[in-house]
PDB file of C-alpha atoms in Angstrom:
ATOM      1  CA  MET A   1       2.982  11.367  12.973  1.00 40.00           C
ATOM      2  CA  ALA A   2       1.347  12.720   9.830  1.00 47.00           C
ATOM      3  CA  THR A   3       1.882  16.398   9.148  1.00 50.00           C
ATOM      4  CA  ALA A   4      -1.033  18.492   8.208  1.00 49.00           C
ATOM      5  CA  ASP A   5      -0.121  18.527   4.527  1.00 62.00           C
ATOM      6  CA  ARG A   6      -0.220  14.714   4.442  1.00 70.00           C
ATOM      7  CA  LEU A   7      -3.602  14.228   6.160  1.00 75.00           C
ATOM      8  CA  HIS A   8      -6.408  13.555   3.753  1.00 82.00           C
ATOM      9  CA  THR A   9      -9.640  15.395   3.283  1.00 87.00           C
ATOM     10  CA  PRO A  10     -13.025  13.804   2.740  1.00 91.00           C
ATOM     11  CA  ALA A  11     -12.581  14.691  -1.000  1.00 94.00           C
ATOM     12  CA  ASP A  12      -9.273  12.954  -0.981  1.00 95.00           C
ATOM     13  CA  ALA A  13     -10.846   9.789   0.604  1.00 94.00           C
ATOM     14  CA  GLU A  14     -13.617   9.724  -2.030  1.00 96.00           C
ATOM     15  CA  TYR A  15     -11.049  10.123  -4.826  1.00 97.00           C
ATOM     16  CA  VAL A  16      -8.816   7.355  -3.456  1.00 97.00           C
ATOM     17  CA  GLU A  17     -11.850   5.099  -3.112  1.00 96.00           C
ATOM     18  CA  ARG A  18     -12.760   5.730  -6.783  1.00 97.00           C
ATOM     19  CA  CYS A  19      -9.236   5.081  -7.907  1.00 96.00           C
ATOM     20  CA  LEU A  20      -8.940   1.859  -5.951  1.00 96.00           C
ATOM     21  CA  GLY A  21     -12.507   0.688  -6.815  1.00 95.00           C
ATOM     22  CA  ARG A  22     -12.993  -0.076  -3.121  1.00 95.00           C
ATOM     23  CA  ARG A  23     -12.727   1.471   0.258  1.00 93.00           C
ATOM     24  CA  PRO A  24      -9.130   1.634   1.632  1.00 93.00           C
ATOM     25  CA  ARG A  25      -8.578  -1.119   4.149  1.00 94.00           C
ATOM     26  CA  ALA A  26      -6.594   1.083   6.497  1.00 93.00           C
ATOM     27  CA  ALA A  27      -6.230   4.681   7.520  1.00 93.00           C
ATOM     28  CA  PHE A  28      -3.787   6.403   5.097  1.00 96.00           C
ATOM     29  CA  THR A  29      -1.978   9.676   4.572  1.00 96.00           C
ATOM     30  CA  VAL A  30      -1.373  11.301   1.246  1.00 97.00           C
ATOM     31  CA  ALA A  31       2.344  10.900   0.362  1.00 97.00           C
ATOM     32  CA  ALA A  32       2.333  12.717  -2.957  1.00 97.00           C
ATOM     33  CA  ARG A  33      -0.208  14.866  -4.921  1.00 96.00           C
ATOM     34  CA  ASP A  34      -0.473  15.799  -8.575  1.00 95.00           C
ATOM     35  CA  GLY A  35      -0.373  19.345  -9.967  1.00 94.00           C
ATOM     36  CA  ASP A  36      -4.127  19.739  -9.256  1.00 95.00           C
ATOM     37  CA  GLY A  37      -3.683  18.586  -5.646  1.00 94.00           C
ATOM     38  CA  ARG A  38      -5.250  15.179  -6.040  1.00 96.00           C
ATOM     39  CA  PRO A  39      -3.588  12.193  -4.266  1.00 97.00           C
ATOM     40  CA  THR A  40      -1.123  10.411  -6.448  1.00 98.00           C
ATOM     41  CA  VAL A  41       0.367   8.199  -3.730  1.00 98.00           C
ATOM     42  CA  ILE A  42      -0.999   7.111  -0.419  1.00 98.00           C
ATOM     43  CA  GLU A  43       1.010   5.867   2.544  1.00 97.00           C
ATOM     44  CA  ASN A  44      -0.290   2.872   4.382  1.00 96.00           C
ATOM     45  CA  PRO A  45       0.405   1.839   7.905  1.00 96.00           C
ATOM     46  CA  PRO A  46       2.262  -1.520   8.515  1.00 96.00           C
ATOM     47  CA  PHE A  47      -1.110  -3.186   9.345  1.00 96.00           C
ATOM     48  CA  LEU A  48      -4.507  -3.037   7.812  1.00 96.00           C
ATOM     49  CA  ASP A  49      -7.446  -2.178  10.062  1.00 95.00           C
ATOM     50  CA  ASP A  50      -8.110  -5.977  10.551  1.00 96.00           C
ATOM     51  CA  GLY A  51      -4.467  -6.562  11.719  1.00 95.00           C
ATOM     52  CA  THR A  52      -3.227  -8.102   8.416  1.00 95.00           C
ATOM     53  CA  PRO A  53       0.419  -7.129   7.765  1.00 96.00           C
ATOM     54  CA  MET A  54       0.703  -4.649   4.966  1.00 93.00           C
ATOM     55  CA  PRO A  55       4.195  -4.738   3.354  1.00 87.00           C
ATOM     56  CA  THR A  56       3.362  -1.959   0.778  1.00 93.00           C
ATOM     57  CA  ARG A  57       3.787   1.423   2.475  1.00 95.00           C
ATOM     58  CA  PHE A  58       3.395   3.532  -0.635  1.00 97.00           C
ATOM     59  CA  TRP A  59       0.519   2.868  -3.042  1.00 97.00           C
ATOM     60  CA  LEU A  60       0.193   4.494  -6.473  1.00 98.00           C
ATOM     61  CA  VAL A  61      -3.403   5.547  -6.879  1.00 98.00           C
ATOM     62  CA  ASP A  62      -3.234   7.790  -9.970  1.00 98.00           C
ATOM     63  CA  PRO A  63      -5.190   6.031 -12.716  1.00 97.00           C
ATOM     64  CA  GLU A  64      -3.205   7.373 -15.659  1.00 97.00           C
ATOM     65  CA  LEU A  65       0.136   6.697 -14.084  1.00 98.00           C
ATOM     66  CA  ASN A  66      -1.028   3.199 -13.306  1.00 98.00           C
ATOM     67  CA  ARG A  67      -1.992   2.605 -16.879  1.00 98.00           C
ATOM     68  CA  ARG A  68       1.314   3.983 -18.227  1.00 98.00           C
ATOM     69  CA  ILE A  69       3.400   1.960 -15.877  1.00 98.00           C
ATOM     70  CA  GLY A  70       1.323  -1.134 -16.642  1.00 98.00           C
ATOM     71  CA  ARG A  71       2.256  -0.684 -20.234  1.00 97.00           C
ATOM     72  CA  LEU A  72       5.983  -0.287 -19.213  1.00 98.00           C
ATOM     73  CA  GLU A  73       5.754  -3.571 -17.335  1.00 98.00           C
ATOM     74  CA  GLN A  74       4.188  -5.245 -20.362  1.00 98.00           C
ATOM     75  CA  ALA A  75       7.240  -4.065 -22.303  1.00 97.00           C
ATOM     76  CA  ARG A  76       9.557  -6.068 -20.005  1.00 97.00           C
ATOM     77  CA  GLY A  77      10.131  -3.015 -17.792  1.00 97.00           C
ATOM     78  CA  VAL A  78      10.631  -5.082 -14.679  1.00 97.00           C
ATOM     79  CA  ASP A  79      13.447  -7.102 -16.242  1.00 97.00           C
ATOM     80  CA  ARG A  80      14.960  -4.087 -17.817  1.00 98.00           C
ATOM     81  CA  ALA A  81      14.889  -2.001 -14.642  1.00 98.00           C
ATOM     82  CA  GLU A  82      16.339  -4.904 -12.550  1.00 96.00           C
ATOM     83  CA  ALA A  83      19.155  -5.408 -15.096  1.00 97.00           C
ATOM     84  CA  GLU A  84      20.014  -1.639 -15.157  1.00 97.00           C
ATOM     85  CA  ILE A  85      19.850  -1.068 -11.407  1.00 97.00           C
ATOM     86  CA  GLY A  86      21.489  -4.312 -10.341  1.00 96.00           C
ATOM     87  CA  LEU A  87      20.714  -6.645  -7.449  1.00 95.00           C
ATOM     88  CA  ASP A  88      23.266  -5.158  -4.975  1.00 96.00           C
ATOM     89  CA  ARG A  89      21.641  -1.634  -5.247  1.00 97.00           C
ATOM     90  CA  LEU A  90      18.165  -3.229  -5.065  1.00 96.00           C
ATOM     91  CA  SER A  91      19.078  -5.079  -1.885  1.00 96.00           C
ATOM     92  CA  GLU A  92      20.012  -1.762  -0.303  1.00 96.00           C
ATOM     93  CA  VAL A  93      16.696  -0.132  -1.412  1.00 96.00           C
ATOM     94  CA  HIS A  94      14.721  -3.047  -0.032  1.00 96.00           C
ATOM     95  CA  ALA A  95      16.549  -2.976   3.292  1.00 96.00           C
ATOM     96  CA  ALA A  96      16.064   0.780   3.749  1.00 96.00           C
ATOM     97  CA  TYR A  97      12.391   0.457   2.859  1.00 95.00           C
ATOM     98  CA  ALA A  98      11.876  -2.431   5.364  1.00 95.00           C
ATOM     99  CA  ALA A  99      13.732  -0.605   8.102  1.00 96.00           C
ATOM    100  CA  GLU A 100      11.608   2.504   7.742  1.00 95.00           C
ATOM    101  CA  ARG A 101       8.435   0.443   7.786  1.00 94.00           C
ATOM    102  CA  ASP A 102       9.534  -1.727  10.637  1.00 94.00           C
ATOM    103  CA  ALA A 103      10.414   1.358  12.681  1.00 96.00           C
ATOM    104  CA  LEU A 104       6.701   2.171  12.690  1.00 95.00           C
ATOM    105  CA  ILE A 105       5.805  -1.125  14.381  1.00 96.00           C
ATOM    106  CA  PRO A 106       5.886  -1.094  18.286  1.00 93.00           C
ATOM    107  CA  PRO A 107       8.644  -3.342  19.541  1.00 93.00           C
ATOM    108  CA  ASP A 108       6.186  -5.234  21.830  1.00 95.00           C
ATOM    109  CA  ARG A 109       3.847  -6.113  18.863  1.00 93.00           C
ATOM    110  CA  VAL A 110       3.263  -9.846  18.658  1.00 92.00           C
ATOM    111  CA  GLY A 111       1.971 -11.913  15.749  1.00 93.00           C
ATOM    112  CA  PRO A 112       2.634 -11.718  11.961  1.00 94.00           C
ATOM    113  CA  ARG A 113       4.561  -8.759  10.655  1.00 94.00           C
ATOM    114  CA  PRO A 114       4.962  -7.321   7.205  1.00 94.00           C
ATOM    115  CA  SER A 115       8.118  -8.564   5.497  1.00 93.00           C
ATOM    116  CA  GLY A 116      10.273  -7.834   2.580  1.00 94.00           C
ATOM    117  CA  GLY A 117      11.184  -4.516   1.029  1.00 94.00           C
ATOM    118  CA  VAL A 118       9.379  -2.495  -1.570  1.00 95.00           C
ATOM    119  CA  GLY A 119       6.019  -4.077  -2.199  1.00 90.00           C
ATOM    120  CA  GLY A 120       7.053  -7.062   0.002  1.00 91.00           C
ATOM    121  CA  THR A 121       9.776  -8.068  -2.420  1.00 91.00           C
ATOM    122  CA  ARG A 122      12.875  -9.680  -1.015  1.00 88.00           C
ATOM    123  CA  VAL A 123      15.064  -9.858  -4.091  1.00 91.00           C
ATOM    124  CA  GLY A 124      14.900  -7.947  -7.422  1.00 92.00           C
ATOM    125  CA  VAL A 125      11.946  -5.985  -8.721  1.00 95.00           C
ATOM    126  CA  LYS A 126       8.400  -7.284  -8.523  1.00 93.00           C
ATOM    127  CA  CYS A 127       6.295  -4.216  -9.468  1.00 96.00           C
ATOM    128  CA  LEU A 128       7.294  -0.958 -11.028  1.00 98.00           C
ATOM    129  CA  HIS A 129       4.191   0.736  -9.543  1.00 98.00           C
ATOM    130  CA  THR A 130       5.363   0.269  -5.951  1.00 97.00           C
ATOM    131  CA  HIS A 131       8.882   1.511  -6.677  1.00 98.00           C
ATOM    132  CA  TYR A 132       7.530   4.614  -8.453  1.00 98.00           C
ATOM    133  CA  ALA A 133       5.098   5.228  -5.550  1.00 98.00           C
ATOM    134  CA  SER A 134       8.013   5.121  -3.157  1.00 97.00           C
ATOM    135  CA  PHE A 135       9.995   7.451  -5.373  1.00 98.00           C
ATOM    136  CA  LEU A 136       7.154   9.945  -5.586  1.00 98.00           C
ATOM    137  CA  ALA A 137       6.853   9.856  -1.822  1.00 97.00           C
ATOM    138  CA  GLY A 138      10.415  11.241  -1.666  1.00 96.00           C
ATOM    139  CA  ASN A 139      12.386   8.003  -1.110  1.00 95.00           C
ATOM    140  CA  ASP A 140      15.725   7.245  -2.793  1.00 96.00           C
ATOM    141  CA  ASP A 141      14.471   4.597  -5.132  1.00 97.00           C
ATOM    142  CA  PRO A 142      16.546   4.143  -8.354  1.00 98.00           C
ATOM    143  CA  VAL A 143      13.893   1.865  -9.881  1.00 98.00           C
ATOM    144  CA  GLY A 144      11.367   4.696  -9.313  1.00 98.00           C
ATOM    145  CA  GLN A 145      13.834   7.157 -10.957  1.00 98.00           C
ATOM    146  CA  TRP A 146      14.201   4.654 -13.798  1.00 98.00           C
ATOM    147  CA  VAL A 147      10.408   4.601 -14.241  1.00 98.00           C
ATOM    148  CA  ARG A 148      10.263   8.443 -14.216  1.00 98.00           C
ATOM    149  CA  ASP A 149      12.973   8.491 -16.909  1.00 98.00           C
ATOM    150  CA  GLN A 150      11.031   6.023 -19.064  1.00 98.00           C
ATOM    151  CA  LEU A 151       7.748   7.938 -18.678  1.00 97.00           C
ATOM    152  CA  ASP A 152       9.508  11.224 -19.534  1.00 95.00           C
ATOM    153  CA  HIS A 153      11.025   9.530 -22.599  1.00 91.00           C
ATOM    154  CA  GLU A 154       7.639   8.244 -23.670  1.00 86.00           C
ATOM    155  CA  GLU A 155       6.183  11.700 -23.404  1.00 81.00           C
ATOM    156  CA  HIS A 156       8.851  13.168 -25.706  1.00 82.00           C
ATOM    157  CA  GLN A 157       8.387  10.686 -28.493  1.00 76.00           C
TER     158      GLN A 157
END
């Protein structure tokens, strides 16, 4: 159940649509906001409105953060993060993420289900954006923390 501070306003919905470049394909809540109160991360349900499984619970919508993390990925950030965090710890993160998502699915639900961990990944790191979104949403995500550290370092150079 979404708490009042996570529900989105019509202005939030318009902002998210502009950031995504399309209408969201499912109802969402706001999992994190920036200093000005704009949505930074949205939380998606396990299924899109059309019933398609949605493995990515937390979606980074902030345009500037998306650009900065894209540059980090271009600089081999995915490989670096994976090497520094390690596959054992990443397996734990993926398992916790999947368990939280799967707990939102009614046990009697039939048909395809979302799978994988952060961003649908089963092993390693696929996308720094999804890990950072999960981290900003308050989850224990060492890759998200690694991204935060890299962004902070970039700001201070």
